């Protein structure tokens, strides 16, 4: 099939390139823009309590102040705020109210009665309500920017330092940080690809080819992702574009290397340019599409996730990889066959000579002679790192981890934690609503509030008054619960679980209680993640095993290949835990990291296993015994795996340039996972196990024979004609 495809592409090269260019222009011109969602609650299904509570709040208190921004005041000299400062703060808040900033519904003044001052009277805060129905629009973040700019102008000439925090300011800072991160990651990725390919092939044209190819088909992929997001209502988070950039360039370069190494090999074997391209597609086309199939399946399974962020991320990455794979066996070969060899490889002439591959030949000989030792040592390395994963702890501060700590909203958040109760900046709310039509008896809520206040981890509980905190129909009351710990901390999440238990169990007769707030949202995200781990992991593993079984025509090989990938996952999580928790001293890793590691390492790690074992099978079909086949597979496949693994790891490593915790953890973990997959698993563990199992590894399909269980199966050229075993 792939030999025929290669031949068609070679004969119709200009048609193939033209079709891709037309598709790119047409799709990108008609696709809607890809928008990121910064509201964590938007990622949860409607049946979770935090979402139900939010819906109740919007119905019962449609005009109630829902602070989207915090105005933080302090003196420039760090002293206590006095009466003149109070007058200056009133001037700022009233001035902002008079500005009539679009979407700003209310600016509350600083008030002693409302608890605006910190205990030491060095800080004061004012609350601003912004229309939350526009949270995902540019106007929402524009309102935060105007609050900052206008407020600082009003505070100019006073003794006050003025800063803006809260959800709207956080969204603004995330937006700015995301743009900077995207630019740095994109630039870093391109530079790494150009430099690495330039060193490997000593040719500027080859270094540029994958970058130019990705520019064409990334437009197709991005357009299709935007269309899918609109049609299926997928909600992308702020890291989507950075991840897409790395996947498109990283995986695209991987598949380019798979093809390029084999193309060069066929030229050295005596093929002319077009025959070499067709043969290269025929030899690695199945490996590329099978590897891509494993990645697509792993990502697509995320559509079963409970969380909207994964529902969007999974299908989006699946589309990106599918487009990359199709381009790798059509667009890239079409471009290659049009460029004369001397031009393509200029100025290097080394492509004409078969390299000794001494380093990889030595590794191959070692594994072939001592497969038991190779399997044990590589396996123990992965097992040792996997033990460190037992210390993994999850954290839920998505806002704080998605931007640098020196951003204004993060400075305000940290100051609020120190100056007030850690949970004061983002309190929880218990909504008590009538189920029998009777109005809420505020007097009966006093004992209920006392019960809530007794929960370990609760700082204070504030009852509603007849004027504030009771719905107009009198059927719903809002009880404010301030926690001792910061809203996104694990302690706060544990506390909110206990608050829920008391709120449900002790609710007055005839009423129902729902707990709302950021901490409640994170509690439900934690529950949803546990569900996803038990569903997504096994389904992805089974589907990838099926793909491996179909590729290798074997029942045995998929089991030990997936076992090795599982060890790679454990080793990756363990290494990340060691670096960020044990060495850097972080409280924990981002909660979504294990599932991202699993999917990327399982999917991309399987790529290298597929490439290596496909080459191993090819060597076995030429009549070599299992150990010699392993040795030759490493000698010839090792350079490809090493180069592809290095580039892909380096491209994911560019996420460290983003300057925030979430992208740093994601970039490091996936990069180290790819290094383990390429240089430990595929180079040693997998070929060593295959050599030890021998012919049993291919049962019942006899993938290492000619299909009749005896003798080698000669390779065929682009026209299906068997070629001599010596033509490599």
Short mmCIF file of N, CA, C and O in Angstrom, two decimals, residues 513-585:
data_model
loop_
_atom_site.label_atom_id
_atom_site.label_comp_id
_atom_site.label_asym_id
_atom_site.label_seq_id
_atom_site.Cartn_x
_atom_site.Cartn_y
_atom_site.Cartn_z
N UNK A 513 -28.74 22.73 50.67
CA UNK A 513 -27.53 23.56 50.66
C UNK A 513 -26.60 23.15 49.52
O UNK A 513 -26.40 21.95 49.27
N UNK A 514 -26.04 24.15 48.84
CA UNK A 514 -25.04 23.94 47.80
C UNK A 514 -23.85 24.84 48.08
O UNK A 514 -24.01 26.01 48.43
N UNK A 515 -22.64 24.28 47.93
CA UNK A 515 -21.42 25.03 48.23
C UNK A 515 -20.77 25.50 46.93
O UNK A 515 -20.49 24.69 46.04
N UNK A 516 -20.53 26.80 46.84
CA UNK A 516 -19.96 27.41 45.64
C UNK A 516 -18.60 28.03 45.95
O UNK A 516 -18.20 28.11 47.11
N UNK A 517 -17.91 28.47 44.90
CA UNK A 517 -16.62 29.13 45.06
C UNK A 517 -15.52 28.38 44.34
O UNK A 517 -15.69 27.22 43.93
N UNK A 518 -14.38 29.03 44.22
CA UNK A 518 -13.24 28.45 43.51
C UNK A 518 -12.79 27.13 44.13
O UNK A 518 -12.51 26.16 43.42
N UNK A 519 -12.75 27.08 45.47
CA UNK A 519 -12.29 25.86 46.14
C UNK A 519 -13.25 24.71 45.87
O UNK A 519 -12.84 23.56 45.68
N UNK A 520 -14.54 25.01 45.81
CA UNK A 520 -15.53 23.99 45.51
C UNK A 520 -15.35 23.47 44.09
O UNK A 520 -15.49 22.27 43.82
N UNK A 521 -15.01 24.38 43.17
CA UNK A 521 -14.74 23.97 41.78
C UNK A 521 -13.55 23.02 41.74
O UNK A 521 -13.59 21.97 41.08
N UNK A 522 -12.49 23.36 42.46
CA UNK A 522 -11.30 22.50 42.46
C UNK A 522 -11.59 21.15 43.10
O UNK A 522 -11.02 20.13 42.70
N UNK A 523 -12.43 21.13 44.09
CA UNK A 523 -12.84 19.86 44.72
C UNK A 523 -13.49 18.96 43.68
O UNK A 523 -13.21 17.76 43.61
N UNK A 524 -14.35 19.55 42.85
CA UNK A 524 -15.03 18.76 41.82
C UNK A 524 -14.07 18.36 40.69
O UNK A 524 -14.20 17.28 40.11
N UNK A 525 -13.11 19.24 40.38
CA UNK A 525 -12.10 18.88 39.37
C UNK A 525 -11.30 17.68 39.86
O UNK A 525 -10.97 16.77 39.08
N UNK A 526 -10.98 17.66 41.16
CA UNK A 526 -10.25 16.54 41.75
C UNK A 526 -11.03 15.24 41.58
O UNK A 526 -10.48 14.19 41.21
N UNK A 527 -12.33 15.31 41.83
CA UNK A 527 -13.19 14.13 41.67
C UNK A 527 -13.24 13.70 40.21
O UNK A 527 -13.18 12.51 39.90
N UNK A 528 -13.37 14.69 39.30
CA UNK A 528 -13.43 14.38 37.87
C UNK A 528 -12.14 13.74 37.39
O UNK A 528 -12.16 12.81 36.56
N UNK A 529 -11.00 14.21 37.91
CA UNK A 529 -9.72 13.63 37.51
C UNK A 529 -9.61 12.16 37.92
O UNK A 529 -9.11 11.33 37.16
N UNK A 530 -10.08 11.85 39.12
CA UNK A 530 -10.06 10.46 39.58
C UNK A 530 -10.87 9.58 38.64
O UNK A 530 -10.48 8.45 38.31
N UNK A 531 -12.01 10.11 38.18
CA UNK A 531 -12.84 9.38 37.22
C UNK A 531 -12.09 9.17 35.91
O UNK A 531 -12.11 8.08 35.32
N UNK A 532 -11.40 10.23 35.46
CA UNK A 532 -10.69 10.15 34.18
C UNK A 532 -9.54 9.15 34.24
O UNK A 532 -9.29 8.43 33.28
N UNK A 533 -8.82 9.12 35.38
CA UNK A 533 -7.71 8.17 35.51
C UNK A 533 -8.20 6.73 35.35
O UNK A 533 -7.54 5.90 34.73
N UNK A 534 -9.37 6.45 35.91
CA UNK A 534 -9.89 5.07 35.87
C UNK A 534 -10.51 4.72 34.53
O UNK A 534 -10.72 3.55 34.23
N UNK A 535 -10.80 5.74 33.70
CA UNK A 535 -11.45 5.48 32.42
C UNK A 535 -10.51 5.67 31.23
O UNK A 535 -10.36 4.79 30.38
N UNK A 536 -9.86 6.84 31.19
CA UNK A 536 -9.05 7.19 30.02
C UNK A 536 -7.81 6.32 29.89
O UNK A 536 -7.49 5.83 28.80
N UNK A 537 -7.10 6.11 31.00
CA UNK A 537 -5.86 5.32 30.95
C UNK A 537 -6.07 3.93 30.34
O UNK A 537 -5.40 3.58 29.37
N UNK A 538 -6.97 3.13 30.91
CA UNK A 538 -7.10 1.76 30.37
C UNK A 538 -7.62 1.72 28.94
O UNK A 538 -7.18 0.88 28.15
N UNK A 539 -8.56 2.60 28.58
CA UNK A 539 -9.10 2.59 27.21
C UNK A 539 -8.00 2.95 26.21
O UNK A 539 -7.86 2.31 25.16
N UNK A 540 -7.20 3.98 26.53
CA UNK A 540 -6.10 4.37 25.65
C UNK A 540 -5.11 3.22 25.49
O UNK A 540 -4.64 2.93 24.38
N UNK A 541 -4.79 2.55 26.59
CA UNK A 541 -3.83 1.44 26.55
C UNK A 541 -4.34 0.30 25.67
O UNK A 541 -3.59 -0.25 24.84
N UNK A 542 -5.61 -0.05 25.81
CA UNK A 542 -6.18 -1.15 25.03
C UNK A 542 -6.17 -0.81 23.54
O UNK A 542 -5.79 -1.64 22.70
N UNK A 543 -6.58 0.41 23.19
CA UNK A 543 -6.63 0.79 21.78
C UNK A 543 -5.24 0.84 21.15
O UNK A 543 -5.04 0.43 20.00
N UNK A 544 -4.25 1.32 21.91
CA UNK A 544 -2.88 1.35 21.39
C UNK A 544 -2.36 -0.08 21.21
O UNK A 544 -1.66 -0.38 20.23
N UNK A 545 -2.70 -0.97 22.13
CA UNK A 545 -2.30 -2.37 21.99
C UNK A 545 -2.90 -3.00 20.74
O UNK A 545 -2.26 -3.80 20.05
N UNK A 546 -4.14 -2.63 20.44
CA UNK A 546 -4.78 -3.16 19.23
C UNK A 546 -4.03 -2.68 17.98
O UNK A 546 -3.78 -3.45 17.04
N UNK A 547 -3.65 -1.41 17.97
CA UNK A 547 -2.89 -0.87 16.83
C UNK A 547 -1.56 -1.60 16.70
O UNK A 547 -1.14 -1.97 15.59
N UNK A 548 -0.88 -1.80 17.82
CA UNK A 548 0.40 -2.53 17.79
C UNK A 548 0.21 -3.95 17.29
O UNK A 548 1.02 -4.48 16.51
N UNK A 549 -0.87 -4.58 17.73
CA UNK A 549 -1.14 -5.95 17.30
C UNK A 549 -1.38 -6.04 15.80
O UNK A 549 -0.89 -6.96 15.13
N UNK A 550 -2.13 -5.06 15.27
CA UNK A 550 -2.40 -5.05 13.83
C UNK A 550 -1.13 -4.77 13.03
O UNK A 550 -0.90 -5.37 11.98
N UNK A 551 -0.30 -3.86 13.53
CA UNK A 551 0.95 -3.53 12.84
C UNK A 551 1.89 -4.73 12.82
O UNK A 551 2.46 -5.07 11.78
N UNK A 552 2.06 -5.36 13.98
CA UNK A 552 3.07 -6.41 14.12
C UNK A 552 2.52 -7.81 13.85
O UNK A 552 3.28 -8.78 13.82
N UNK A 553 1.19 -7.91 13.67
CA UNK A 553 0.54 -9.23 13.48
C UNK A 553 0.94 -10.18 14.61
O UNK A 553 1.26 -11.34 14.40
N UNK A 554 0.94 -9.62 15.82
CA UNK A 554 1.41 -10.39 16.97
C UNK A 554 0.51 -10.13 18.18
O UNK A 554 0.00 -9.03 18.36
N UNK A 555 0.35 -11.14 19.01
CA UNK A 555 -0.38 -10.99 20.27
C UNK A 555 0.60 -10.73 21.40
O UNK A 555 0.28 -10.04 22.37
N UNK A 556 1.81 -11.26 21.28
CA UNK A 556 2.79 -11.19 22.36
C UNK A 556 3.44 -9.80 22.44
O UNK A 556 3.50 -9.18 23.50
N UNK A 557 3.94 -9.30 21.32
CA UNK A 557 4.72 -8.05 21.31
C UNK A 557 3.98 -6.87 21.92
O UNK A 557 4.58 -6.11 22.70
N UNK A 558 2.69 -6.65 21.62
CA UNK A 558 2.02 -5.49 22.22
C UNK A 558 2.05 -5.48 23.74
O UNK A 558 2.09 -4.41 24.36
N UNK A 559 2.06 -6.65 24.38
CA UNK A 559 2.03 -6.71 25.84
C UNK A 559 3.33 -6.17 26.44
O UNK A 559 3.31 -5.34 27.35
N UNK A 560 4.46 -6.64 25.92
CA UNK A 560 5.69 -6.16 26.55
C UNK A 560 6.04 -4.75 26.08
O UNK A 560 6.72 -4.00 26.78
N UNK A 561 5.56 -4.36 24.89
CA UNK A 561 5.76 -2.98 24.46
C UNK A 561 4.99 -2.01 25.36
O UNK A 561 5.51 -0.97 25.78
N UNK A 562 3.74 -2.36 25.68
CA UNK A 562 2.95 -1.49 26.56
C UNK A 562 3.47 -1.53 27.99
O UNK A 562 3.41 -0.53 28.70
N UNK A 563 4.00 -2.68 28.40
CA UNK A 563 4.59 -2.75 29.75
C UNK A 563 5.79 -1.82 29.84
O UNK A 563 5.99 -1.13 30.84
N UNK A 564 6.60 -1.78 28.77
CA UNK A 564 7.77 -0.90 28.78
C UNK A 564 7.34 0.56 28.79
O UNK A 564 7.95 1.40 29.47
N UNK A 565 6.27 0.88 28.04
CA UNK A 565 5.77 2.25 28.02
C UNK A 565 5.21 2.62 29.39
O UNK A 565 5.36 3.75 29.86
N UNK A 566 4.56 1.66 30.06
CA UNK A 566 4.06 1.91 31.41
C UNK A 566 5.19 2.23 32.38
O UNK A 566 5.08 3.12 33.22
N UNK A 567 6.30 1.48 32.25
CA UNK A 567 7.48 1.78 33.08
C UNK A 567 8.01 3.18 32.76
O UNK A 567 8.43 3.92 33.65
N UNK A 568 7.96 3.53 31.46
CA UNK A 568 8.41 4.87 31.06
C UNK A 568 7.55 5.96 31.67
O UNK A 568 8.06 7.01 32.09
N UNK A 569 6.25 5.71 31.76
CA UNK A 569 5.35 6.68 32.39
C UNK A 569 5.71 6.87 33.87
O UNK A 569 5.84 8.01 34.35
N UNK A 570 5.88 5.75 34.57
CA UNK A 570 6.23 5.83 36.00
C UNK A 570 7.56 6.54 36.21
O UNK A 570 7.71 7.37 37.11
N UNK A 571 8.53 6.24 35.34
CA UNK A 571 9.85 6.87 35.46
C UNK A 571 9.77 8.36 35.20
O UNK A 571 10.43 9.17 35.87
N UNK A 572 8.93 8.75 34.23
CA UNK A 572 8.78 10.17 33.91
C UNK A 572 8.15 10.94 35.06
O UNK A 572 8.64 12.01 35.45
N UNK A 573 7.07 10.40 35.61
CA UNK A 573 6.41 11.07 36.73
C UNK A 573 7.35 11.13 37.94
O UNK A 573 7.40 12.14 38.65
N UNK A 574 8.11 10.06 38.14
CA UNK A 574 9.06 10.04 39.24
C UNK A 574 10.16 11.07 39.08
O UNK A 574 10.50 11.78 40.03
N UNK A 575 10.72 11.18 37.89
CA UNK A 575 11.78 12.16 37.64
C UNK A 575 11.27 13.58 37.83
O UNK A 575 11.95 14.44 38.41
N UNK A 576 10.05 13.84 37.37
CA UNK A 576 9.46 15.17 37.52
C UNK A 576 9.19 15.49 38.99
O UNK A 576 9.41 16.62 39.44
N UNK A 577 8.72 14.50 39.73
CA UNK A 577 8.49 14.67 41.17
C UNK A 577 9.79 14.99 41.89
O UNK A 577 9.84 15.88 42.75
N UNK A 578 10.85 14.27 41.54
CA UNK A 578 12.16 14.51 42.16
C UNK A 578 12.64 15.94 41.91
O UNK A 578 13.08 16.63 42.83
N UNK A 579 12.54 16.39 40.67
CA UNK A 579 13.08 17.71 40.31
C UNK A 579 12.25 18.84 40.93
O UNK A 579 12.80 19.76 41.55
N UNK A 580 10.93 18.77 40.78
CA UNK A 580 10.10 19.91 41.20
C UNK A 580 9.70 19.87 42.67
O UNK A 580 9.65 20.92 43.32
N UNK A 581 9.40 18.70 43.19
CA UNK A 581 9.00 18.63 44.60
C UNK A 581 10.20 18.49 45.53
O UNK A 581 10.32 19.22 46.51
N UNK A 582 11.10 17.56 45.23
CA UNK A 582 12.21 17.28 46.13
C UNK A 582 13.36 18.28 46.01
O UNK A 582 13.96 18.65 47.02
N UNK A 583 13.67 18.69 44.79
CA UNK A 583 14.81 19.60 44.59
C UNK A 583 14.37 21.07 44.63
O UNK A 583 14.93 21.87 45.37
N UNK A 584 13.35 21.41 43.84
CA UNK A 584 12.91 22.81 43.79
C UNK A 584 12.05 23.19 44.99
O UNK A 584 11.86 24.37 45.27
N UNK A 585 11.47 22.18 45.65
CA UNK A 585 10.67 22.46 46.84
C UNK A 585 9.25 22.91 46.57
O UNK A 585 8.62 23.53 47.43
#
